[in-house]
Amino acid sequence: MGAYRTEGWDTEKWGSDLQSYNQFDYHAFPQTLDELKLEFKREAMELGRIRDKEEDEENYKHRELSMWRCSDEVRVRADELHRSLRRDAKHCIEFWKQIPPYRVILGDVRDKLYQTRERSWQLLSHGMSEILEETTFTNIEQFLEPLELCYISLCSCGDWPIADGSLLNFLRQVSTFGLSLVRLDIRQESDRHTDVLDAITKHLEIGSY
């Protein structure tokens, strides 16, 4: 009787251990179809996140490499800007030496645009300005020239995706609206537009629109 009780106790203990083993060994795995779907979605999202991160890192490396890869004309222009910058200029020479050539040129464009706006505002407000005209843009050709230089350089180096992106759109905006860079939002009746175009074509002596 004692041996029988021991066997029963051992059997119950073994069954309890088996249940505990199954419970703690397999609880982390999906047990139903819904759990399996949810686990699959989680893994897919994680793989997508990893892929996007790798693509972002690759694109960042490509952009950084493209910023240093340029034509001889762009590099010469950047060197000229290095030598021409004064100590009291907005961006000191030591800073620009660590900047890619494209950013040196575009930084100069930005500064001249700022000076152009400030000079125009001062002239309209006070009739005079302390900002020298040589430090500003006075016509659209001066504005377009450095932008076109960067565009041609990017294309010649094989960086078409960058050249045909924001830079090309900006070139079109400058060519269309000039130094003002105004974005027009016209909401008049189409007949009014026809009259305007007709007046323009007649003024240019190319016939009636």
PDB file of N, CA and C in Angstrom, residues 85-190:
ATOM      1  N   LEU A  85      36.155  86.227 -48.603  1.00  0.00           N
ATOM      2  CA  LEU A  85      35.414  86.487 -47.370  1.00  0.00           C
ATOM      3  C   LEU A  85      36.255  87.304 -46.388  1.00  0.00           C
ATOM      4  N   ARG A  86      35.633  88.257 -45.759  1.00  0.00           N
ATOM      5  CA  ARG A  86      36.305  89.076 -44.752  1.00  0.00           C
ATOM      6  C   ARG A  86      36.103  88.465 -43.369  1.00  0.00           C
ATOM      7  N   ARG A  87      36.905  88.885 -42.450  1.00  0.00           N
ATOM      8  CA  ARG A  87      36.810  88.383 -41.077  1.00  0.00           C
ATOM      9  C   ARG A  87      35.489  88.771 -40.424  1.00  0.00           C
ATOM     10  N   ASP A  88      34.968  89.938 -40.821  1.00  0.00           N
ATOM     11  CA  ASP A  88      33.734  90.398 -40.219  1.00  0.00           C
ATOM     12  C   ASP A  88      32.502  89.980 -41.009  1.00  0.00           C
ATOM     13  N   ALA A  89      32.701  89.094 -42.001  1.00  0.00           N
ATOM     14  CA  ALA A  89      31.559  88.624 -42.778  1.00  0.00           C
ATOM     15  C   ALA A  89      30.700  87.700 -41.920  1.00  0.00           C
ATOM     16  N   LYS A  90      29.516  87.397 -42.459  1.00  0.00           N
ATOM     17  CA  LYS A  90      28.570  86.599 -41.690  1.00  0.00           C
ATOM     18  C   LYS A  90      29.123  85.210 -41.397  1.00  0.00           C
ATOM     19  N   HIS A  91      29.852  84.663 -42.343  1.00  0.00           N
ATOM     20  CA  HIS A  91      30.426  83.322 -42.181  1.00  0.00           C
ATOM     21  C   HIS A  91      31.937  83.427 -42.342  1.00  0.00           C
ATOM     22  N   CYS A  92      32.678  83.119 -41.320  1.00  0.00           N
ATOM     23  CA  CYS A  92      34.131  83.296 -41.351  1.00  0.00           C
ATOM     24  C   CYS A  92      34.786  82.242 -42.227  1.00  0.00           C
ATOM     25  N   ILE A  93      36.007  82.557 -42.664  1.00  0.00           N
ATOM     26  CA  ILE A  93      36.724  81.688 -43.590  1.00  0.00           C
ATOM     27  C   ILE A  93      36.996  80.325 -42.971  1.00  0.00           C
ATOM     28  N   GLU A  94      37.392  80.298 -41.697  1.00  0.00           N
ATOM     29  CA  GLU A  94      37.711  79.026 -41.059  1.00  0.00           C
ATOM     30  C   GLU A  94      36.520  78.069 -41.067  1.00  0.00           C
ATOM     31  N   PHE A  95      35.323  78.648 -40.926  1.00  0.00           N
ATOM     32  CA  PHE A  95      34.121  77.806 -40.940  1.00  0.00           C
ATOM     33  C   PHE A  95      33.889  77.205 -42.318  1.00  0.00           C
ATOM     34  N   TRP A  96      34.015  78.024 -43.359  1.00  0.00           N
ATOM     35  CA  TRP A  96      33.721  77.547 -44.705  1.00  0.00           C
ATOM     36  C   TRP A  96      34.733  76.530 -45.214  1.00  0.00           C
ATOM     37  N   LYS A  97      35.942  76.504 -44.652  1.00  0.00           N
ATOM     38  CA  LYS A  97      36.927  75.528 -45.115  1.00  0.00           C
ATOM     39  C   LYS A  97      36.491  74.102 -44.820  1.00  0.00           C
ATOM     40  N   GLN A  98      35.603  73.913 -43.864  1.00  0.00           N
ATOM     41  CA  GLN A  98      35.132  72.582 -43.510  1.00  0.00           C
ATOM     42  C   GLN A  98      33.799  72.240 -44.187  1.00  0.00           C
ATOM     43  N   ILE A  99      33.335  73.083 -45.095  1.00  0.00           N
ATOM     44  CA  ILE A  99      32.043  72.920 -45.739  1.00  0.00           C
ATOM     45  C   ILE A  99      32.225  72.496 -47.190  1.00  0.00           C
ATOM     46  N   PRO A 100      31.403  71.573 -47.714  1.00  0.00           N
ATOM     47  CA  PRO A 100      31.493  71.167 -49.120  1.00  0.00           C
ATOM     48  C   PRO A 100      31.332  72.362 -50.057  1.00  0.00           C
ATOM     49  N   PRO A 101      31.928  72.296 -51.254  1.00  0.00           N
ATOM     50  CA  PRO A 101      31.903  73.433 -52.199  1.00  0.00           C
ATOM     51  C   PRO A 101      30.500  73.922 -52.534  1.00  0.00           C
ATOM     52  N   TYR A 102      29.552  72.994 -52.709  1.00  0.00           N
ATOM     53  CA  TYR A 102      28.191  73.418 -53.052  1.00  0.00           C
ATOM     54  C   TYR A 102      27.608  74.317 -51.955  1.00  0.00           C
ATOM     55  N   ARG A 103      27.830  73.955 -50.729  1.00  0.00           N
ATOM     56  CA  ARG A 103      27.272  74.737 -49.630  1.00  0.00           C
ATOM     57  C   ARG A 103      27.957  76.086 -49.499  1.00  0.00           C
ATOM     58  N   VAL A 104      29.206  76.161 -49.882  1.00  0.00           N
ATOM     59  CA  VAL A 104      29.888  77.455 -49.879  1.00  0.00           C
ATOM     60  C   VAL A 104      29.209  78.393 -50.870  1.00  0.00           C
ATOM     61  N   ILE A 105      28.964  77.882 -52.072  1.00  0.00           N
ATOM     62  CA  ILE A 105      28.344  78.706 -53.117  1.00  0.00           C
ATOM     63  C   ILE A 105      26.910  79.070 -52.743  1.00  0.00           C
ATOM     64  N   LEU A 106      26.137  78.088 -52.287  1.00  0.00           N
ATOM     65  CA  LEU A 106      24.750  78.360 -51.924  1.00  0.00           C
ATOM     66  C   LEU A 106      24.660  79.242 -50.683  1.00  0.00           C
ATOM     67  N   GLY A 107      25.652  79.143 -49.797  1.00  0.00           N
ATOM     68  CA  GLY A 107      25.686  80.029 -48.642  1.00  0.00           C
ATOM     69  C   GLY A 107      25.885  81.474 -49.070  1.00  0.00           C
ATOM     70  N   ASP A 108      26.716  81.679 -50.087  1.00  0.00           N
ATOM     71  CA  ASP A 108      26.921  83.028 -50.610  1.00  0.00           C
ATOM     72  C   ASP A 108      25.647  83.543 -51.268  1.00  0.00           C
ATOM     73  N   VAL A 109      24.940  82.660 -51.970  1.00  0.00           N
ATOM     74  CA  VAL A 109      23.656  83.043 -52.581  1.00  0.00           C
ATOM     75  C   VAL A 109      22.663  83.459 -51.496  1.00  0.00           C
ATOM     76  N   ARG A 110      22.613  82.694 -50.432  1.00  0.00           N
ATOM     77  CA  ARG A 110      21.697  83.017 -49.327  1.00  0.00           C
ATOM     78  C   ARG A 110      22.027  84.380 -48.721  1.00  0.00           C
ATOM     79  N   ASP A 111      23.307  84.641 -48.494  1.00  0.00           N
ATOM     80  CA  ASP A 111      23.706  85.911 -47.898  1.00  0.00           C
ATOM     81  C   ASP A 111      23.357  87.088 -48.801  1.00  0.00           C
ATOM     82  N   LYS A 112      23.571  86.915 -50.108  1.00  0.00           N
ATOM     83  CA  LYS A 112      23.248  87.991 -51.041  1.00  0.00           C
ATOM     84  C   LYS A 112      21.742  88.215 -51.131  1.00  0.00           C
ATOM     85  N   LEU A 113      20.976  87.145 -51.037  1.00  0.00           N
ATOM     86  CA  LEU A 113      19.521  87.304 -51.019  1.00  0.00           C
ATOM     87  C   LEU A 113      19.078  88.084 -49.789  1.00  0.00           C
ATOM     88  N   TYR A 114      19.682  87.762 -48.669  1.00  0.00           N
ATOM     89  CA  TYR A 114      19.356  88.482 -47.436  1.00  0.00           C
ATOM     90  C   TYR A 114      19.707  89.960 -47.564  1.00  0.00           C
ATOM     91  N   GLN A 115      20.893  90.235 -48.110  1.00  0.00           N
ATOM     92  CA  GLN A 115      21.314  91.619 -48.290  1.00  0.00           C
ATOM     93  C   GLN A 115      20.404  92.343 -49.285  1.00  0.00           C
ATOM     94  N   THR A 116      19.983  91.629 -50.322  1.00  0.00           N
ATOM     95  CA  THR A 116      19.088  92.230 -51.321  1.00  0.00           C
ATOM     96  C   THR A 116      17.756  92.629 -50.692  1.00  0.00           C
ATOM     97  N   ARG A 117      17.215  91.748 -49.890  1.00  0.00           N
ATOM     98  CA  ARG A 117      15.942  92.050 -49.229  1.00  0.00           C
ATOM     99  C   ARG A 117      16.084  93.221 -48.265  1.00  0.00           C
ATOM    100  N   GLU A 118      17.158  93.222 -47.475  1.00  0.00           N
ATOM    101  CA  GLU A 118      17.347  94.289 -46.506  1.00  0.00           C
ATOM    102  C   GLU A 118      17.587  95.637 -47.190  1.00  0.00           C
ATOM    103  N   ARG A 119      18.361  95.636 -48.260  1.00  0.00           N
ATOM    104  CA  ARG A 119      18.628  96.884 -48.987  1.00  0.00           C
ATOM    105  C   ARG A 119      17.336  97.424 -49.603  1.00  0.00           C
ATOM    106  N   SER A 120      16.536  96.539 -50.189  1.00  0.00           N
ATOM    107  CA  SER A 120      15.269  96.966 -50.787  1.00  0.00           C
ATOM    108  C   SER A 120      14.337  97.554 -49.736  1.00  0.00           C
ATOM    109  N   TRP A 121      14.282  96.914 -48.578  1.00  0.00           N
ATOM    110  CA  TRP A 121      13.417  97.410 -47.503  1.00  0.00           C
ATOM    111  C   TRP A 121      13.883  98.775 -47.013  1.00  0.00           C
ATOM    112  N   GLN A 122      15.189  98.948 -46.873  1.00  0.00           N
ATOM    113  CA  GLN A 122      15.723 100.234 -46.415  1.00  0.00           C
ATOM    114  C   GLN A 122      15.478 101.340 -47.429  1.00  0.00           C
ATOM    115  N   LEU A 123      15.633 101.024 -48.708  1.00  0.00           N
ATOM    116  CA  LEU A 123      15.389 102.031 -49.746  1.00  0.00           C
ATOM    117  C   LEU A 123      13.928 102.446 -49.774  1.00  0.00           C
ATOM    118  N   LEU A 124      13.028 101.473 -49.628  1.00  0.00           N
ATOM    119  CA  LEU A 124      11.599 101.791 -49.627  1.00  0.00           C
ATOM    120  C   LEU A 124      11.192 102.558 -48.381  1.00  0.00           C
ATOM    121  N   SER A 125      11.833 102.250 -47.257  1.00  0.00           N
ATOM    122  CA  SER A 125      11.444 102.873 -45.988  1.00  0.00           C
ATOM    123  C   SER A 125      12.088 104.229 -45.765  1.00  0.00           C
ATOM    124  N   HIS A 126      13.377 104.362 -46.137  1.00  0.00           N
ATOM    125  CA  HIS A 126      14.116 105.569 -45.801  1.00  0.00           C
ATOM    126  C   HIS A 126      14.706 106.292 -47.013  1.00  0.00           C
ATOM    127  N   GLY A 127      14.600 105.667 -48.185  1.00  0.00           N
ATOM    128  CA  GLY A 127      15.157 106.297 -49.374  1.00  0.00           C
ATOM    129  C   GLY A 127      16.646 106.132 -49.515  1.00  0.00           C
ATOM    130  N   MET A 128      17.281 105.449 -48.584  1.00  0.00           N
ATOM    131  CA  MET A 128      18.720 105.201 -48.639  1.00  0.00           C
ATOM    132  C   MET A 128      19.041 103.913 -47.892  1.00  0.00           C
ATOM    133  N   SER A 129      20.232 103.365 -48.152  1.00  0.00           N
ATOM    134  CA  SER A 129      20.630 102.115 -47.503  1.00  0.00           C
ATOM    135  C   SER A 129      22.138 102.116 -47.283  1.00  0.00           C
ATOM    136  N   GLU A 130      22.545 101.556 -46.168  1.00  0.00           N
ATOM    137  CA  GLU A 130      23.966 101.425 -45.859  1.00  0.00           C
ATOM    138  C   GLU A 130      24.582 100.174 -46.497  1.00  0.00           C
ATOM    139  N   ILE A 131      23.732  99.304 -47.024  1.00  0.00           N
ATOM    140  CA  ILE A 131      24.219  98.072 -47.651  1.00  0.00           C
ATOM    141  C   ILE A 131      24.698  98.376 -49.064  1.00  0.00           C
ATOM    142  N   LEU A 132      25.901  97.972 -49.379  1.00  0.00           N
ATOM    143  CA  LEU A 132      26.464  98.236 -50.699  1.00  0.00           C
ATOM    144  C   LEU A 132      25.754  97.414 -51.764  1.00  0.00           C
ATOM    145  N   GLU A 133      25.580  98.018 -52.914  1.00  0.00           N
ATOM    146  CA  GLU A 133      24.894  97.340 -54.017  1.00  0.00           C
ATOM    147  C   GLU A 133      25.682  96.126 -54.501  1.00  0.00           C
ATOM    148  N   GLU A 134      27.020  96.169 -54.350  1.00  0.00           N
ATOM    149  CA  GLU A 134      27.848  95.046 -54.821  1.00  0.00           C
ATOM    150  C   GLU A 134      27.600  93.771 -54.031  1.00  0.00           C
ATOM    151  N   THR A 135      27.051  93.900 -52.834  1.00  0.00           N
ATOM    152  CA  THR A 135      26.803  92.718 -51.995  1.00  0.00           C
ATOM    153  C   THR A 135      25.406  92.151 -52.189  1.00  0.00           C
ATOM    154  N   THR A 136      24.692  92.657 -53.203  1.00  0.00           N
ATOM    155  CA  THR A 136      23.320  92.200 -53.447  1.00  0.00           C
ATOM    156  C   THR A 136      23.171  91.708 -54.881  1.00  0.00           C
ATOM    157  N   PHE A 137      22.021  91.121 -55.159  1.00  0.00           N
ATOM    158  CA  PHE A 137      21.648  90.776 -56.530  1.00  0.00           C
ATOM    159  C   PHE A 137      20.886  91.947 -57.130  1.00  0.00           C
ATOM    160  N   THR A 138      21.301  92.364 -58.317  1.00  0.00           N
ATOM    161  CA  THR A 138      20.615  93.473 -58.988  1.00  0.00           C
ATOM    162  C   THR A 138      19.827  93.024 -60.207  1.00  0.00           C
ATOM    163  N   ASN A 139      20.022  91.780 -60.642  1.00  0.00           N
ATOM    164  CA  ASN A 139      19.253  91.258 -61.769  1.00  0.00           C
ATOM    165  C   ASN A 139      19.147  89.737 -61.643  1.00  0.00           C
ATOM    166  N   ILE A 140      18.278  89.169 -62.420  1.00  0.00           N
ATOM    167  CA  ILE A 140      17.991  87.742 -62.310  1.00  0.00           C
ATOM    168  C   ILE A 140      19.167  86.892 -62.800  1.00  0.00           C
ATOM    169  N   GLU A 141      19.949  87.410 -63.733  1.00  0.00           N
ATOM    170  CA  GLU A 141      21.088  86.640 -64.249  1.00  0.00           C
ATOM    171  C   GLU A 141      22.108  86.375 -63.154  1.00  0.00           C
ATOM    172  N   GLN A 142      22.337  87.367 -62.293  1.00  0.00           N
ATOM    173  CA  GLN A 142      23.272  87.175 -61.176  1.00  0.00           C
ATOM    174  C   GLN A 142      22.767  86.101 -60.218  1.00  0.00           C
ATOM    175  N   PHE A 143      21.472  86.013 -60.083  1.00  0.00           N
ATOM    176  CA  PHE A 143      20.865  85.033 -59.191  1.00  0.00           C
ATOM    177  C   PHE A 143      20.941  83.627 -59.788  1.00  0.00           C
ATOM    178  N   LEU A 144      20.680  83.528 -61.075  1.00  0.00           N
ATOM    179  CA  LEU A 144      20.629  82.216 -61.728  1.00  0.00           C
ATOM    180  C   LEU A 144      22.013  81.612 -61.928  1.00  0.00           C
ATOM    181  N   GLU A 145      23.023  82.435 -62.143  1.00  0.00           N
ATOM    182  CA  GLU A 145      24.351  81.926 -62.528  1.00  0.00           C
ATOM    183  C   GLU A 145      24.919  80.904 -61.547  1.00  0.00           C
ATOM    184  N   PRO A 146      24.989  81.178 -60.235  1.00  0.00           N
ATOM    185  CA  PRO A 146      25.537  80.167 -59.316  1.00  0.00           C
ATOM    186  C   PRO A 146      24.650  78.928 -59.196  1.00  0.00           C
ATOM    187  N   LEU A 147      23.338  79.110 -59.321  1.00  0.00           N
ATOM    188  CA  LEU A 147      22.439  77.959 -59.263  1.00  0.00           C
ATOM    189  C   LEU A 147      22.636  77.042 -60.463  1.00  0.00           C
ATOM    190  N   GLU A 148      22.756  77.636 -61.632  1.00  0.00           N
ATOM    191  CA  GLU A 148      23.003  76.841 -62.839  1.00  0.00           C
ATOM    192  C   GLU A 148      24.375  76.177 -62.792  1.00  0.00           C
ATOM    193  N   LEU A 149      25.350  76.849 -62.197  1.00  0.00           N
ATOM    194  CA  LEU A 149      26.689  76.259 -62.049  1.00  0.00           C
ATOM    195  C   LEU A 149      26.609  74.985 -61.202  1.00  0.00           C
ATOM    196  N   CYS A 150      25.873  75.035 -60.114  1.00  0.00           N
ATOM    197  CA  CYS A 150      25.708  73.849 -59.265  1.00  0.00           C
ATOM    198  C   CYS A 150      24.934  72.754 -59.991  1.00  0.00           C
ATOM    199  N   TYR A 151      23.920  73.139 -60.733  1.00  0.00           N
ATOM    200  CA  TYR A 151      23.108  72.145 -61.463  1.00  0.00           C
ATOM    201  C   TYR A 151      23.948  71.414 -62.506  1.00  0.00           C
ATOM    202  N   ILE A 152      24.704  72.161 -63.289  1.00  0.00           N
ATOM    203  CA  ILE A 152      25.542  71.540 -64.320  1.00  0.00           C
ATOM    204  C   ILE A 152      26.592  70.632 -63.692  1.00  0.00           C
ATOM    205  N   SER A 153      27.154  71.056 -62.572  1.00  0.00           N
ATOM    206  CA  SER A 153      28.166  70.249 -61.891  1.00  0.00           C
ATOM    207  C   SER A 153      27.572  68.923 -61.394  1.00  0.00           C
ATOM    208  N   LEU A 154      26.406  68.983 -60.785  1.00  0.00           N
ATOM    209  CA  LEU A 154      25.753  67.762 -60.309  1.00  0.00           C
ATOM    210  C   LEU A 154      25.465  66.803 -61.456  1.00  0.00           C
ATOM    211  N   CYS A 155      24.989  67.341 -62.565  1.00  0.00           N
ATOM    212  CA  CYS A 155      24.695  66.491 -63.719  1.00  0.00           C
ATOM    213  C   CYS A 155      25.962  65.868 -64.295  1.00  0.00           C
ATOM    214  N   SER A 156      27.029  66.641 -64.369  1.00  0.00           N
ATOM    215  CA  SER A 156      28.281  66.126 -64.935  1.00  0.00           C
ATOM    216  C   SER A 156      28.910  65.051 -64.055  1.00  0.00           C
ATOM    217  N   CYS A 157      28.599  65.090 -62.751  1.00  0.00           N
ATOM    218  CA  CYS A 157      29.143  64.087 -61.822  1.00  0.00           C
ATOM    219  C   CYS A 157      28.211  62.879 -61.666  1.00  0.00           C
ATOM    220  N   GLY A 158      27.104  62.873 -62.391  1.00  0.00           N
ATOM    221  CA  GLY A 158      26.188  61.737 -62.335  1.00  0.00           C
ATOM    222  C   GLY A 158      25.155  61.797 -61.230  1.00  0.00           C
ATOM    223  N   ASP A 159      25.049  62.933 -60.565  1.00  0.00           N
ATOM    224  CA  ASP A 159      24.086  63.069 -59.471  1.00  0.00           C
ATOM    225  C   ASP A 159      22.779  63.679 -59.978  1.00  0.00           C
ATOM    226  N   TRP A 160      22.187  63.014 -60.972  1.00  0.00           N
ATOM    227  CA  TRP A 160      20.950  63.507 -61.572  1.00  0.00           C
ATOM    228  C   TRP A 160      19.785  63.577 -60.580  1.00  0.00           C
ATOM    229  N   PRO A 161      19.602  62.570 -59.708  1.00  0.00           N
ATOM    230  CA  PRO A 161      18.456  62.657 -58.777  1.00  0.00           C
ATOM    231  C   PRO A 161      18.472  63.903 -57.912  1.00  0.00           C
ATOM    232  N   ILE A 162      19.666  64.339 -57.498  1.00  0.00           N
ATOM    233  CA  ILE A 162      19.761  65.546 -56.685  1.00  0.00           C
ATOM    234  C   ILE A 162      19.551  66.787 -57.542  1.00  0.00           C
ATOM    235  N   ALA A 163      20.166  66.794 -58.731  1.00  0.00           N
ATOM    236  CA  ALA A 163      20.049  67.960 -59.614  1.00  0.00           C
ATOM    237  C   ALA A 163      18.612  68.191 -60.051  1.00  0.00           C
ATOM    238  N   ASP A 164      17.901  67.127 -60.350  1.00  0.00           N
ATOM    239  CA  ASP A 164      16.532  67.252 -60.861  1.00  0.00           C
ATOM    240  C   ASP A 164      15.490  67.304 -59.756  1.00  0.00           C
ATOM    241  N   GLY A 165      15.922  67.492 -58.514  1.00  0.00           N
ATOM    242  CA  GLY A 165      14.983  67.588 -57.400  1.00  0.00           C
ATOM    243  C   GLY A 165      14.657  69.025 -57.062  1.00  0.00           C
ATOM    244  N   SER A 166      14.936  69.397 -55.838  1.00  0.00           N
ATOM    245  CA  SER A 166      14.600  70.747 -55.350  1.00  0.00           C
ATOM    246  C   SER A 166      15.354  71.830 -56.108  1.00  0.00           C
ATOM    247  N   LEU A 167      16.580  71.541 -56.527  1.00  0.00           N
ATOM    248  CA  LEU A 167      17.373  72.559 -57.225  1.00  0.00           C
ATOM    249  C   LEU A 167      16.732  72.943 -58.546  1.00  0.00           C
ATOM    250  N   LEU A 168      16.298  71.962 -59.317  1.00  0.00           N
ATOM    251  CA  LEU A 168      15.656  72.249 -60.602  1.00  0.00           C
ATOM    252  C   LEU A 168      14.345  73.008 -60.391  1.00  0.00           C
ATOM    253  N   ASN A 169      13.576  72.614 -59.385  1.00  0.00           N
ATOM    254  CA  ASN A 169      12.338  73.335 -59.087  1.00  0.00           C
ATOM    255  C   ASN A 169      12.617  74.787 -58.714  1.00  0.00           C
ATOM    256  N   PHE A 170      13.684  74.995 -57.955  1.00  0.00           N
ATOM    257  CA  PHE A 170      14.042  76.362 -57.551  1.00  0.00           C
ATOM    258  C   PHE A 170      14.491  77.180 -58.757  1.00  0.00           C
ATOM    259  N   LEU A 171      15.239  76.552 -59.676  1.00  0.00           N
ATOM    260  CA  LEU A 171      15.649  77.250 -60.896  1.00  0.00           C
ATOM    261  C   LEU A 171      14.433  77.700 -61.700  1.00  0.00           C
ATOM    262  N   ARG A 172      13.443  76.845 -61.790  1.00  0.00           N
ATOM    263  CA  ARG A 172      12.216  77.207 -62.505  1.00  0.00           C
ATOM    264  C   ARG A 172      11.486  78.353 -61.807  1.00  0.00           C
ATOM    265  N   GLN A 173      11.478  78.326 -60.488  1.00  0.00           N
ATOM    266  CA  GLN A 173      10.811  79.387 -59.736  1.00  0.00           C
ATOM    267  C   GLN A 173      11.509  80.725 -59.949  1.00  0.00           C
ATOM    268  N   VAL A 174      12.849  80.695 -59.923  1.00  0.00           N
ATOM    269  CA  VAL A 174      13.611  81.935 -60.142  1.00  0.00           C
ATOM    270  C   VAL A 174      13.403  82.438 -61.561  1.00  0.00           C
ATOM    271  N   SER A 175      13.434  81.538 -62.536  1.00  0.00           N
ATOM    272  CA  SER A 175      13.257  81.942 -63.934  1.00  0.00           C
ATOM    273  C   SER A 175      11.878  82.541 -64.171  1.00  0.00           C
ATOM    274  N   THR A 176      10.887  82.055 -63.431  1.00  0.00           N
ATOM    275  CA  THR A 176       9.517  82.522 -63.623  1.00  0.00           C
ATOM    276  C   THR A 176       9.234  83.822 -62.892  1.00  0.00           C
ATOM    277  N   PHE A 177       9.643  83.907 -61.620  1.00  0.00           N
ATOM    278  CA  PHE A 177       9.255  85.035 -60.783  1.00  0.00           C
ATOM    279  C   PHE A 177      10.391  85.995 -60.458  1.00  0.00           C
ATOM    280  N   GLY A 178      11.616  85.667 -60.872  1.00  0.00           N
ATOM    281  CA  GLY A 178      12.714  86.585 -60.642  1.00  0.00           C
ATOM    282  C   GLY A 178      13.143  86.664 -59.195  1.00  0.00           C
ATOM    283  N   LEU A 179      13.682  87.800 -58.805  1.00  0.00           N
ATOM    284  CA  LEU A 179      14.230  87.974 -57.460  1.00  0.00           C
ATOM    285  C   LEU A 179      13.160  87.929 -56.380  1.00  0.00           C
ATOM    286  N   SER A 180      11.930  88.241 -56.730  1.00  0.00           N
ATOM    287  CA  SER A 180      10.867  88.259 -55.712  1.00  0.00           C
ATOM    288  C   SER A 180      10.494  86.875 -55.237  1.00  0.00           C
ATOM    289  N   LEU A 181      10.660  85.869 -56.103  1.00  0.00           N
ATOM    290  CA  LEU A 181      10.327  84.477 -55.772  1.00  0.00           C
ATOM    291  C   LEU A 181       8.872  84.330 -55.316  1.00  0.00           C
ATOM    292  N   VAL A 182       7.989  85.145 -55.869  1.00  0.00           N
ATOM    293  CA  VAL A 182       6.587  85.129 -55.465  1.00  0.00           C
ATOM    294  C   VAL A 182       5.878  83.929 -56.075  1.00  0.00           C
ATOM    295  N   ARG A 183       5.050  83.290 -55.274  1.00  0.00           N
ATOM    296  CA  ARG A 183       4.190  82.219 -55.766  1.00  0.00           C
ATOM    297  C   ARG A 183       2.786  82.784 -55.947  1.00  0.00           C
ATOM    298  N   LEU A 184       2.330  82.897 -57.189  1.00  0.00           N
ATOM    299  CA  LEU A 184       1.037  83.497 -57.470  1.00  0.00           C
ATOM    300  C   LEU A 184      -0.086  82.486 -57.278  1.00  0.00           C
ATOM    301  N   ASP A 185      -1.180  82.970 -56.740  1.00  0.00           N
ATOM    302  CA  ASP A 185      -2.371  82.155 -56.564  1.00  0.00           C
ATOM    303  C   ASP A 185      -3.527  82.907 -57.209  1.00  0.00           C
ATOM    304  N   ILE A 186      -3.770  82.637 -58.479  1.00  0.00           N
ATOM    305  CA  ILE A 186      -4.760  83.392 -59.253  1.00  0.00           C
ATOM    306  C   ILE A 186      -6.094  82.670 -59.200  1.00  0.00           C
ATOM    307  N   ARG A 187      -7.135  83.395 -58.804  1.00  0.00           N
ATOM    308  CA  ARG A 187      -8.471  82.809 -58.685  1.00  0.00           C
ATOM    309  C   ARG A 187      -9.523  83.645 -59.412  1.00  0.00           C
ATOM    310  N   GLN A 188      -9.106  84.344 -60.480  1.00  0.00           N
ATOM    311  CA  GLN A 188     -10.059  85.162 -61.229  1.00  0.00           C
ATOM    312  C   GLN A 188     -10.734  84.336 -62.321  1.00  0.00           C
ATOM    313  N   GLU A 189     -11.733  84.962 -62.928  1.00  0.00           N
ATOM    314  CA  GLU A 189     -12.442  84.316 -64.031  1.00  0.00           C
ATOM    315  C   GLU A 189     -11.507  84.151 -65.224  1.00  0.00           C
ATOM    316  N   SER A 190     -11.676  83.086 -65.971  1.00  0.00           N
ATOM    317  CA  SER A 190     -10.764  82.781 -67.077  1.00  0.00           C
ATOM    318  C   SER A 190     -10.785  83.854 -68.159  1.00  0.00           C
TER     319      SER A 190
END
